[in-house]
Short mmCIF file of C-alpha atoms and ligand atoms in Angstrom, two decimals:
data_model
loop_
_atom_site.label_atom_id
_atom_site.label_comp_id
_atom_site.label_asym_id
_atom_site.label_seq_id
_atom_site.Cartn_x
_atom_site.Cartn_y
_atom_site.Cartn_z
CA UNK A 1 19.03 -32.30 -4.87
CA UNK A 2 18.70 -28.50 -5.22
CA UNK A 3 15.95 -26.48 -3.54
CA UNK A 4 13.80 -23.74 -5.07
CA UNK A 5 13.39 -20.31 -3.48
CA UNK A 6 10.24 -18.86 -5.00
CA UNK A 7 10.36 -15.04 -4.67
CA UNK A 8 7.05 -13.17 -4.49
CA UNK A 9 6.69 -10.16 -2.19
CA UNK A 10 10.21 -10.56 -0.80
CA UNK A 11 12.49 -9.22 -3.53
CA UNK A 12 15.60 -8.89 -1.37
CA UNK A 13 18.51 -10.90 0.02
CA UNK A 14 18.93 -9.26 3.46
CA UNK A 15 16.76 -10.14 6.47
CA UNK A 16 15.14 -12.97 4.51
CA UNK A 17 14.39 -16.02 6.70
CA UNK A 18 13.06 -18.10 3.78
CA UNK A 19 16.31 -17.52 1.89
CA UNK A 20 18.27 -18.73 4.93
CA UNK A 21 16.08 -21.83 5.14
CA UNK A 22 16.66 -22.50 1.43
CA UNK A 23 20.44 -22.03 1.74
CA UNK A 24 20.49 -24.36 4.72
CA UNK A 25 18.48 -26.99 2.79
CA UNK A 26 20.77 -26.73 -0.23
CA UNK A 27 23.99 -26.87 1.83
CA UNK A 28 22.77 -29.94 3.74
CA UNK A 29 22.47 -31.71 0.38
CA UNK A 30 25.65 -30.11 -0.96
CA UNK A 31 23.57 -28.59 -3.73
CA UNK A 32 22.24 -25.27 -5.06
CA UNK A 33 19.34 -22.82 -4.71
CA UNK A 34 17.17 -22.10 -7.74
CA UNK A 35 15.95 -18.45 -7.55
CA UNK A 36 12.47 -18.48 -9.10
CA UNK A 37 9.99 -15.73 -9.93
CA UNK A 38 6.69 -16.64 -11.59
CA UNK A 39 5.04 -14.01 -13.81
CA UNK A 40 1.50 -15.04 -12.90
CA UNK A 41 -1.04 -13.91 -15.53
CA UNK A 42 -3.74 -13.66 -12.83
CA UNK A 43 -1.72 -10.91 -11.09
CA UNK A 44 -0.36 -9.40 -14.29
CA UNK A 45 -3.92 -8.83 -15.57
CA UNK A 46 -5.12 -6.89 -12.55
CA UNK A 47 -2.02 -4.80 -11.77
CA UNK A 48 -1.76 -1.33 -13.28
CA UNK A 49 1.12 -0.47 -15.64
CA UNK A 50 2.95 1.77 -13.11
CA UNK A 51 3.13 -1.06 -10.56
CA UNK A 52 4.13 -3.65 -13.18
CA UNK A 53 6.83 -1.39 -14.57
CA UNK A 54 8.19 -0.94 -11.05
CA UNK A 55 8.04 -4.68 -10.43
CA UNK A 56 10.04 -5.41 -13.58
CA UNK A 57 12.71 -2.94 -12.43
CA UNK A 58 12.81 -4.52 -9.01
CA UNK A 59 13.20 -7.96 -10.61
CA UNK A 60 16.07 -6.62 -12.70
CA UNK A 61 17.78 -5.48 -9.48
CA UNK A 62 17.18 -8.90 -7.92
CA UNK A 63 18.57 -10.62 -10.99
CA UNK A 64 21.74 -8.52 -10.68
CA UNK A 65 21.98 -9.30 -6.96
CA UNK A 66 21.83 -13.04 -7.72
CA UNK A 67 24.56 -12.75 -10.35
CA UNK A 68 22.07 -13.07 -13.22
CA UNK A 69 20.64 -16.33 -11.88
CA UNK A 70 17.01 -15.27 -11.42
CA UNK A 71 14.81 -17.78 -13.22
CA UNK A 72 11.62 -16.17 -14.50
CA UNK A 73 8.85 -18.43 -15.71
CA UNK A 74 5.49 -17.36 -17.10
CA UNK A 75 2.20 -19.08 -16.32
CA UNK A 76 -0.12 -20.24 -13.56
CA UNK A 77 1.98 -21.06 -10.46
CA UNK A 78 0.13 -24.36 -9.85
CA UNK A 79 1.51 -25.54 -13.20
CA UNK A 80 4.80 -23.68 -13.46
CA UNK A 81 6.22 -24.39 -9.99
CA UNK A 82 5.72 -28.20 -10.03
CA UNK A 83 7.06 -28.32 -13.58
CA UNK A 84 10.28 -26.48 -12.57
CA UNK A 85 10.61 -28.77 -9.53
CA UNK A 86 10.48 -31.83 -11.84
CA UNK A 87 12.88 -30.22 -14.33
CA UNK A 88 15.62 -29.57 -11.74
CA UNK A 89 14.77 -32.46 -9.41
CA UNK A 90 14.27 -30.11 -6.42
CA UNK A 91 13.77 -31.46 -2.91
CA UNK A 92 11.61 -28.55 -1.65
CA UNK A 93 10.17 -25.16 -2.53
CA UNK A 94 10.84 -22.40 -0.01
CA UNK A 95 8.64 -19.31 0.26
CA UNK A 96 7.82 -16.40 2.53
CA UNK A 97 4.22 -17.15 3.57
CA UNK A 98 1.55 -15.27 1.62
CA UNK A 99 -1.15 -13.87 3.89
CA UNK A 100 -3.62 -12.10 1.60
CA UNK A 101 -6.61 -13.97 0.07
CA UNK A 102 -5.28 -14.54 -3.45
CA UNK A 103 -1.78 -15.53 -2.27
CA UNK A 104 -3.18 -18.00 0.26
CA UNK A 105 -5.42 -19.67 -2.32
CA UNK A 106 -2.58 -19.75 -4.87
CA UNK A 107 -0.17 -21.37 -2.41
CA UNK A 108 -2.71 -23.99 -1.36
CA UNK A 109 -3.20 -24.90 -5.05
CA UNK A 110 0.58 -25.09 -5.59
CA UNK A 111 1.01 -27.20 -2.46
CA UNK A 112 -1.63 -29.68 -3.72
CA UNK A 113 0.09 -29.90 -7.11
CA UNK A 114 3.59 -30.47 -5.67
CA UNK A 115 5.00 -33.79 -4.59
CA UNK A 116 7.74 -32.08 -2.54
CA UNK A 117 7.14 -29.82 0.49
CA UNK A 118 6.23 -26.15 0.16
CA UNK A 119 8.14 -24.70 3.11
CA UNK A 120 6.79 -21.39 4.45
CA UNK A 121 9.25 -19.36 6.56
CA UNK A 122 8.39 -15.87 7.80
CA UNK A 123 5.85 -13.43 6.38
CA UNK A 124 5.98 -9.87 5.01
CA UNK A 125 5.14 -8.59 8.51
CA UNK A 126 6.96 -8.27 11.84
CA UNK A 127 4.23 -10.36 13.48
CA UNK A 128 2.47 -12.82 11.17
CA UNK A 129 -1.18 -11.92 10.53
CA UNK A 130 -3.52 -14.14 12.55
CA UNK A 131 -1.01 -14.68 15.37
CA UNK A 132 -2.40 -12.07 17.77
CA UNK A 133 -5.82 -12.46 19.33
CA UNK A 134 -7.64 -10.72 22.18
CA UNK A 135 -7.72 -12.19 25.70
CA UNK A 136 -11.08 -13.71 24.73
CA UNK A 137 -9.37 -15.50 21.82
CA UNK A 138 -11.13 -13.42 19.13
CA UNK A 139 -9.53 -11.37 16.33
CA UNK A 140 -8.78 -7.72 17.09
CA UNK A 141 -11.33 -5.31 15.70
CA UNK A 142 -9.84 -2.07 16.99
CA UNK A 143 -6.39 -0.68 16.22
CA UNK A 144 -5.24 0.62 19.63
CA UNK A 145 -5.52 -2.68 21.54
CA UNK A 146 -4.03 -4.47 18.52
CA UNK A 147 -1.03 -2.14 18.63
CA UNK A 148 -0.55 -2.76 22.37
CA UNK A 149 -0.64 -6.53 21.84
CA UNK A 150 1.71 -6.17 18.85
CA UNK A 151 4.21 -4.15 20.88
CA UNK A 152 3.98 -6.62 23.78
CA UNK A 153 4.48 -9.58 21.47
CA UNK A 154 7.56 -8.08 19.80
CA UNK A 155 9.45 -9.57 16.86
CA UNK A 156 12.68 -11.32 16.05
CA UNK A 157 15.90 -9.52 15.21
CA UNK A 158 16.59 -9.15 11.47
CA UNK A 159 17.87 -12.35 9.87
CA UNK A 160 21.52 -12.26 8.80
CA UNK A 161 22.24 -11.94 5.12
CA UNK A 162 24.02 -15.07 3.84
CA UNK A 163 27.55 -14.19 2.77
CA UNK A 164 27.24 -16.35 -0.33
CA UNK A 165 24.37 -18.23 -1.88
CA UNK A 166 25.01 -21.20 -4.20
CA UNK A 167 22.61 -19.98 -6.90
CA UNK A 168 21.86 -22.55 -9.55
CA UNK A 169 22.08 -21.74 -13.24
CA UNK A 170 18.78 -22.73 -14.85
CA UNK A 171 17.08 -21.59 -18.08
CA UNK A 172 14.90 -18.49 -17.61
CA UNK A 173 12.13 -17.09 -19.82
CA UNK A 174 13.82 -13.71 -19.23
CA UNK A 175 12.45 -10.66 -17.45
CA UNK A 176 8.96 -9.63 -18.57
CA UNK A 177 8.77 -6.54 -20.81
CA UNK A 178 8.38 -3.34 -18.87
CA UNK A 179 4.94 -1.89 -19.65
CA UNK A 180 4.95 1.68 -20.95
CA UNK A 181 3.93 4.27 -18.37
CA UNK A 182 4.15 8.06 -18.04
CA UNK A 183 4.37 7.75 -14.27
CA UNK A 184 7.70 8.88 -12.82
CA UNK A 185 8.77 5.81 -10.86
CA UNK A 186 10.97 5.76 -7.76
CA UNK A 187 14.27 3.86 -7.93
CA UNK A 188 13.56 0.14 -7.51
CA UNK A 189 15.34 -2.69 -5.73
CA UNK A 190 16.85 -3.58 -2.38
CA UNK A 191 19.74 -1.09 -2.59
CA UNK A 192 17.44 1.78 -3.50
CA UNK A 193 15.13 0.83 -0.62
CA UNK A 194 17.97 0.87 1.91
CA UNK A 195 19.28 4.15 0.48
CA UNK A 196 15.88 5.77 0.89
CA UNK A 197 15.54 4.45 4.45
CA UNK A 198 19.03 5.72 5.43
CA UNK A 199 18.26 9.16 3.99
CA UNK A 200 14.98 9.28 5.90
CA UNK A 201 16.67 8.18 9.15
CA UNK A 202 19.24 10.96 8.76
CA UNK A 203 17.09 13.78 7.39
CA UNK A 204 13.41 12.99 8.00
CA UNK A 205 12.74 10.92 11.09
CA UNK A 206 13.28 13.66 13.71
CA UNK A 207 10.51 15.80 12.23
CA UNK A 208 8.25 12.91 11.22
CA UNK A 209 5.68 13.41 13.98
CA UNK A 210 4.51 16.74 12.59
CA UNK A 211 5.89 16.74 9.03
CA UNK A 212 4.14 13.45 8.11
CA UNK A 213 0.83 15.28 7.75
CA UNK A 214 2.17 17.95 5.37
CA UNK A 215 1.87 17.01 1.70
CA UNK A 216 3.70 20.21 0.72
CA UNK A 217 6.86 18.89 2.42
CA UNK A 218 8.93 15.76 1.80
CA UNK A 219 8.09 14.64 5.34
CA UNK A 220 7.41 10.91 5.00
CA UNK A 221 9.69 7.96 4.30
CA UNK A 222 8.26 6.95 0.88
CA UNK A 223 8.96 3.34 1.82
CA UNK A 224 5.51 1.92 1.04
CA UNK A 225 6.46 0.64 -2.40
CA UNK A 226 9.64 -0.98 -1.03
CA UNK A 227 7.60 -2.63 1.73
CA UNK A 228 4.98 -3.74 -0.78
CA UNK A 229 7.57 -5.68 -2.76
CA UNK A 230 9.55 -6.73 0.29
CA UNK A 231 12.71 -4.98 -0.86
CA UNK A 232 13.17 -4.45 2.82
CA UNK A 233 11.37 -6.03 5.74
CA UNK A 234 9.61 -4.09 8.53
CA UNK A 235 11.75 -6.01 11.05
CA UNK A 236 14.80 -4.18 9.69
CA UNK A 237 13.04 -0.83 10.14
CA UNK A 238 11.86 -1.71 13.65
CA UNK A 239 15.38 -2.73 14.67
CA UNK A 240 16.81 0.57 13.39
CA UNK A 241 14.07 2.49 15.21
CA UNK A 242 14.83 0.62 18.45
CA UNK A 243 18.48 1.70 18.16
CA UNK A 244 17.44 5.40 18.16
CA UNK A 245 16.75 7.40 21.30
CA UNK A 246 13.03 7.15 21.94
CA UNK A 247 11.02 10.16 20.75
CA UNK A 248 7.52 11.03 19.57
CA UNK A 249 8.66 10.70 15.98
CA UNK A 250 10.13 7.23 16.53
CA UNK A 251 6.92 6.16 18.30
CA UNK A 252 4.73 7.61 15.55
CA UNK A 253 6.69 5.87 12.80
CA UNK A 254 6.47 2.55 14.66
CA UNK A 255 2.75 3.12 15.01
CA UNK A 256 2.34 3.63 11.26
CA UNK A 257 4.03 0.27 10.72
CA UNK A 258 1.54 -1.15 13.23
CA UNK A 259 -1.34 0.09 11.03
CA UNK A 260 0.15 -1.90 8.17
CA UNK A 261 0.23 -4.99 10.36
CA UNK A 262 -3.29 -4.36 11.70
CA UNK A 263 -4.79 -4.21 8.21
CA UNK A 264 -3.02 -7.40 7.20
CA UNK A 265 -4.39 -9.05 10.34
CA UNK A 266 -7.96 -7.89 9.67
CA UNK A 267 -7.78 -9.21 6.11
CA UNK A 268 -6.37 -12.51 7.35
CA UNK A 269 -9.45 -13.01 9.51
CA UNK A 270 -11.92 -11.48 7.01
CA UNK A 271 -10.70 -12.23 3.47
CA UNK A 272 -14.04 -10.96 2.11
CA UNK A 273 -13.08 -7.44 3.26
CA UNK A 274 -11.06 -7.10 0.08
CA UNK A 275 -14.35 -6.51 -1.76
CA UNK A 276 -17.23 -6.25 0.70
CA UNK A 277 -17.89 -3.65 3.39
CA UNK A 278 -17.30 -5.08 6.85
CA UNK A 279 -20.39 -3.16 7.95
CA UNK A 280 -22.88 -1.42 5.70
CA UNK A 281 -23.45 2.18 6.75
CA UNK A 282 -26.02 3.67 4.38
CA UNK A 283 -29.04 2.27 2.50
CA UNK A 284 -28.36 0.92 -0.99
CA UNK A 285 -30.24 3.77 -2.65
CA UNK A 286 -27.79 6.29 -1.15
CA UNK A 287 -25.19 5.55 -3.83
CA UNK A 288 -25.01 7.49 -7.08
CA UNK A 289 -25.56 5.28 -10.10
CA UNK A 290 -25.58 5.28 -13.90
CA UNK A 291 -24.38 8.25 -15.92
CA UNK A 292 -24.37 10.59 -12.89
CA UNK A 293 -22.02 8.34 -10.96
CA UNK A 294 -19.84 7.87 -14.06
CA UNK A 295 -19.49 11.61 -14.64
CA UNK A 296 -18.71 12.38 -10.99
CA UNK A 297 -16.25 9.50 -10.83
CA UNK A 298 -14.48 10.70 -13.99
CA UNK A 299 -14.14 14.25 -12.58
CA UNK A 300 -12.65 12.80 -9.39
CA UNK A 301 -10.29 10.39 -11.15
CA UNK A 302 -9.00 13.06 -13.53
CA UNK A 303 -8.53 15.69 -10.83
CA UNK A 304 -11.16 18.18 -12.01
CA UNK A 305 -13.65 18.30 -9.15
CA UNK A 306 -13.06 22.03 -8.61
CA UNK A 307 -11.76 21.31 -5.10
CA UNK A 308 -8.04 22.10 -5.38
CA UNK A 309 -6.75 19.86 -2.57
CA UNK A 310 -8.64 16.87 -4.00
CA UNK A 311 -7.56 17.63 -7.56
CA UNK A 312 -3.92 18.06 -6.53
CA UNK A 313 -3.97 14.61 -4.91
CA UNK A 314 -5.57 12.90 -7.89
CA UNK A 315 -3.07 14.51 -10.25
CA UNK A 316 -0.14 13.60 -8.00
CA UNK A 317 -1.37 10.00 -8.20
CA UNK A 318 -1.42 10.07 -12.00
CA UNK A 319 1.99 11.71 -12.28
CA UNK A 320 3.91 9.70 -9.67
CA UNK A 321 1.88 6.58 -8.78
CA UNK A 322 1.89 7.78 -5.16
CA UNK A 323 -0.22 10.15 -3.09
CA UNK A 324 0.42 11.57 0.34
CA UNK A 325 -1.52 9.76 3.11
CA UNK A 326 -3.39 12.86 4.31
CA UNK A 327 -4.56 13.54 0.77
CA UNK A 328 -5.49 9.87 0.22
CA UNK A 329 -7.87 10.23 3.17
CA UNK A 330 -9.38 13.46 1.86
CA UNK A 331 -9.89 12.26 -1.73
CA UNK A 332 -11.35 8.96 -0.52
CA UNK A 333 -13.78 10.73 1.81
CA UNK A 334 -14.73 13.10 -1.01
CA UNK A 335 -15.56 10.27 -3.41
CA UNK A 336 -17.65 8.35 -0.88
CA UNK A 337 -19.33 11.10 1.13
CA UNK A 338 -19.47 14.08 -1.26
CA UNK A 339 -19.96 12.24 -4.54
CA UNK A 340 -21.73 9.21 -3.00
CA UNK A 341 -19.75 6.73 -5.09
CA UNK A 342 -19.04 3.33 -3.50
CA UNK A 343 -15.58 2.92 -1.97
CA UNK A 344 -14.84 -0.14 -4.09
CA UNK A 345 -14.74 1.95 -7.26
CA UNK A 346 -12.23 4.35 -5.74
CA UNK A 347 -10.16 1.46 -4.40
CA UNK A 348 -10.01 -0.07 -7.90
CA UNK A 349 -8.82 3.22 -9.34
CA UNK A 350 -6.12 3.45 -6.67
CA UNK A 351 -5.00 -0.10 -7.40
CA UNK A 352 -4.70 0.76 -11.10
CA UNK A 353 -2.41 3.74 -10.45
CA UNK A 354 -0.62 3.28 -7.12
CA UNK A 355 2.90 1.90 -7.32
CA UNK A 356 2.51 0.83 -3.66
CA UNK A 357 -0.99 -0.56 -4.38
CA UNK A 358 -1.46 -3.36 -1.90
CA UNK A 359 -4.71 -5.21 -1.27
CA UNK A 360 -4.65 -5.24 2.57
CA UNK A 361 -3.55 -1.60 2.89
CA UNK A 362 -5.62 -0.17 0.09
CA UNK A 363 -8.90 -1.95 0.71
CA UNK A 364 -8.81 -1.60 4.50
CA UNK A 365 -7.81 2.07 4.38
CA UNK A 366 -10.69 2.70 1.99
CA UNK A 367 -13.02 0.91 4.40
CA UNK A 368 -11.60 3.00 7.27
CA UNK A 369 -12.33 6.28 5.47
CA UNK A 370 -15.71 5.08 4.19
CA UNK A 371 -16.67 4.16 7.75
CA UNK A 372 -17.35 0.56 6.74
CA UNK A 373 -14.32 -1.02 8.40
CA UNK A 374 -14.05 -2.66 11.82
CA UNK A 375 -12.06 0.16 13.41
CA UNK A 376 -13.33 2.85 11.11
CA UNK A 377 -13.44 6.61 11.30
CA UNK A 378 -17.10 7.16 12.21
CA UNK A 379 -19.30 7.68 9.18
CA UNK A 380 -20.23 11.16 10.36
CA UNK A 381 -16.60 12.23 10.15
CA UNK A 382 -16.67 13.84 6.74
CA UNK A 383 -13.38 15.44 5.70
CA UNK A 384 -13.81 19.04 4.57
CA UNK A 385 -11.62 19.39 1.45
CA UNK A 386 -11.13 23.12 1.99
CA UNK A 387 -10.22 23.21 5.68
CA UNK A 388 -8.05 20.11 5.28
CA UNK A 389 -6.17 21.90 2.50
CA UNK A 390 -5.81 25.09 4.54
CA UNK A 391 -4.55 23.18 7.56
CA UNK A 392 -2.15 20.73 5.93
CA UNK A 393 -1.05 22.78 2.91
CA UNK A 394 -1.03 26.14 4.70
CA UNK A 395 0.69 28.15 1.96
CA UNK A 396 -0.95 26.30 -0.94
CA UNK A 397 2.38 25.05 -2.34
CA UNK A 398 1.14 21.48 -2.75
CA UNK A 399 -1.87 22.60 -4.77
CA UNK A 400 0.18 24.89 -6.99
CA UNK A 401 2.68 22.07 -7.64
CA UNK A 402 0.04 19.73 -9.04
CA UNK A 403 -2.62 22.07 -10.42
CA UNK A 404 -0.92 24.36 -12.93
CA UNK A 405 -4.13 26.32 -13.63
CA UNK A 406 -3.87 27.69 -10.08
CA UNK A 407 -0.17 28.61 -10.10
CA UNK A 408 -0.98 32.30 -10.40
CA UNK A 409 -2.99 32.31 -7.15
CA UNK A 410 -0.87 33.25 -4.15
CA UNK A 411 -0.95 31.72 -0.65
CA UNK A 412 -3.82 29.81 0.89
CA UNK A 413 -6.43 31.55 -1.31
CA UNK A 414 -5.62 28.75 -3.73
CA UNK A 415 -7.86 26.43 -1.70
CA UNK A 416 -11.03 28.38 -2.59
CA UNK A 417 -10.63 29.74 -6.12
CA UNK A 418 -14.39 30.37 -6.36
CA UNK A 419 -13.90 33.23 -3.91
CA UNK A 420 -11.55 35.08 -6.22
CA UNK A 421 -14.35 36.51 -8.34
CA UNK A 422 -13.00 37.99 -11.56
CA UNK A 423 -9.46 36.99 -10.55
CA UNK A 424 -10.38 33.28 -10.64
CA UNK A 425 -8.50 31.38 -13.38
CA UNK A 426 -11.05 30.55 -16.08
CA UNK A 427 -9.43 27.24 -17.04
CA UNK A 428 -10.01 25.67 -13.60
CA UNK A 429 -13.43 24.02 -13.08
CA UNK A 430 -16.10 25.21 -10.63
CA UNK A 431 -16.87 22.75 -7.82
CA UNK A 432 -18.81 19.72 -9.14
CA UNK A 433 -20.87 19.62 -5.93
CA UNK A 434 -21.40 21.82 -2.88
CA UNK A 435 -19.56 20.24 0.03
CA UNK A 436 -21.90 21.52 2.78
CA UNK A 437 -24.96 20.17 0.94
CA UNK A 438 -23.45 16.77 0.18
CA UNK A 439 -22.19 16.40 3.74
CA UNK A 440 -25.79 16.81 4.95
CA UNK A 441 -26.98 14.25 2.39
CA UNK A 442 -24.35 11.77 3.61
CA UNK A 443 -25.35 12.25 7.23
CA UNK A 444 -29.06 11.92 6.39
CA UNK A 445 -28.33 8.68 4.53
CA UNK A 446 -26.42 7.42 7.55
CA UNK A 447 -29.31 8.25 9.90
CA UNK A 448 -31.85 6.68 7.51
CA UNK A 449 -30.10 3.36 8.09
CA UNK A 450 -30.28 3.92 11.82
CA UNK A 451 -26.66 5.10 12.27
C1 FAD B 501 -7.53 5.46 0.81
C2 FAD B 501 -6.15 4.98 1.17
C3 FAD B 501 -5.53 4.01 0.39
C4 FAD B 501 -4.25 3.55 0.73
N1 FAD B 501 -3.66 2.58 -0.05
C5 FAD B 501 -2.44 2.09 0.30
C6 FAD B 501 -1.82 1.07 -0.48
O1 FAD B 501 -2.37 0.57 -1.47
N2 FAD B 501 -0.58 0.64 -0.09
C7 FAD B 501 0.06 1.14 1.00
O2 FAD B 501 1.17 0.73 1.30
N3 FAD B 501 -0.53 2.09 1.76
C8 FAD B 501 -1.75 2.58 1.44
N4 FAD B 501 -2.31 3.56 2.21
C9 FAD B 501 -1.65 3.97 3.47
C10 FAD B 501 -0.70 5.18 3.35
O3 FAD B 501 -1.32 6.23 2.67
C11 FAD B 501 0.60 4.83 2.65
O4 FAD B 501 1.18 3.68 3.23
C12 FAD B 501 1.60 5.98 2.81
O5 FAD B 501 1.07 7.16 2.26
C13 FAD B 501 2.89 5.62 2.13
O6 FAD B 501 3.80 6.66 2.15
P1 FAD B 501 5.10 6.58 3.05
O7 FAD B 501 5.79 5.29 2.85
O8 FAD B 501 5.88 7.83 2.79
O9 FAD B 501 4.48 6.63 4.50
P2 FAD B 501 5.13 6.94 5.92
O10 FAD B 501 4.34 8.04 6.53
O11 FAD B 501 6.59 7.16 5.80
O12 FAD B 501 4.81 5.65 6.76
C14 FAD B 501 5.73 4.56 6.91
C15 FAD B 501 5.06 3.28 6.53
O13 FAD B 501 4.00 3.02 7.44
C16 FAD B 501 2.93 2.38 6.76
N5 FAD B 501 1.73 3.21 6.81
C17 FAD B 501 1.64 4.55 6.92
N6 FAD B 501 0.34 4.94 6.96
C18 FAD B 501 -0.39 3.82 6.86
C19 FAD B 501 -1.79 3.55 6.83
N7 FAD B 501 -2.71 4.53 6.91
N8 FAD B 501 -2.19 2.27 6.68
C20 FAD B 501 -1.28 1.27 6.60
N9 FAD B 501 0.05 1.46 6.63
C21 FAD B 501 0.49 2.71 6.76
C22 FAD B 501 3.36 2.22 5.32
O14 FAD B 501 3.90 0.94 5.14
C23 FAD B 501 4.42 3.30 5.16
O15 FAD B 501 5.35 3.02 4.15
C24 FAD B 501 -3.59 4.06 1.87
C25 FAD B 501 -4.22 5.05 2.64
C26 FAD B 501 -5.49 5.51 2.29
C27 FAD B 501 -6.14 6.55 3.15
#
């Protein structure tokens, strides 16, 4: 009897423990592995076109890597997976465990509908979410102790890549159509992911500690989308980092991967955090509503708030489906604390445009900035969009790259065009709000609730 390997967020063949388990199962029965991907309408409906287009490209790469044997089926997994199992007479379905709320529910439903085992091996993380707890046996609420426990716990070495896999030849519905998008997508697939990682190891890692905060430079690894789709596994990255001489940059990069694991762990313990604030910070009447909120939100989403650093970020998002982390923090803070729009609305917009859009990382980072998370930046930390721009885009190059109206403004003056008087470009908007005023409003709201 063959076995099924159901690919989800693990679109690779290297360092793939569930693939090894499937190959072992198939070889024991002298049979084959059916490579399955299910185009699940529930996920297709809520994912933005840039992310879906990327996913289709990544599936194409996986199909090539399996010698054209990827079997794509469309429909609800609880129907499609058992029906494929019956069709091929499979003995088991192998998966990498899903850890986020929708994936967990989906897998439980599939497991109930199957009359063969659903075998979970590994997870998309170095340490499976839920595994680490404090000495008191409770979930971690704060990042730093989580990171210490994570480092102490450690992780396995990368799994070997099987030299050959006996892929089965089974009818496929064919790859889904690639949705149209204007977003310039990064190269997709396992090879592209490894290429990007090698380039970063050679050219970027040494400077990462300081360059990672500079959106005007190409100072980060740009691996988030590859990690999102599991085109490479963090274990592989951690093993490569361990082989380098230790340095601040190596430590900082490892720490960023720990944030990814921390957020997945928080969401494991608090699935409701995908939609609800973990702690409310301001009274309900503090939020903008109706037409005012809609107009402010539209200015933010379209990159015309009149704050150049914010607008550059929002336009980078629309053009590339990615935004630099420093700028993500600033635009998120601006929406919540300057425009008083709830974080959930911003998080939805990010999920519609981000190619790396990922529920644990997106929702928990939004909660961190909004001050509503467990280990959150305190609510009274309000990012100043001007000083952040001046500090992290010191010559204004990032702003000029994404905001063409300001290309004629030299140097850091680009961060405050309203100071240019008659020289100010007349096609760039004036600020939609006054930052100093709105910061005070946010702090008053916080104190009204007893913060
Ligand atoms: C409001 C907001 C929303 C975000 N939404 C997402 C999202 O949907 N998907 C996503 O992958 N990341 C998200 N992030 C985290 C971070 O911005 C991106 O992971 C990072 O910008 C990706 O670029 P990179 O791969 O070049 O990062 P690098 O600086 O090269 O970092 C390496 C890896 O570490 C991890 N990492 C880095 N920073 C963080 C962080 N703050 N939280 C968790 N993991 C981190 C990522 O996996 C990243 O690929 C969000 C951050 C904020 C503030």
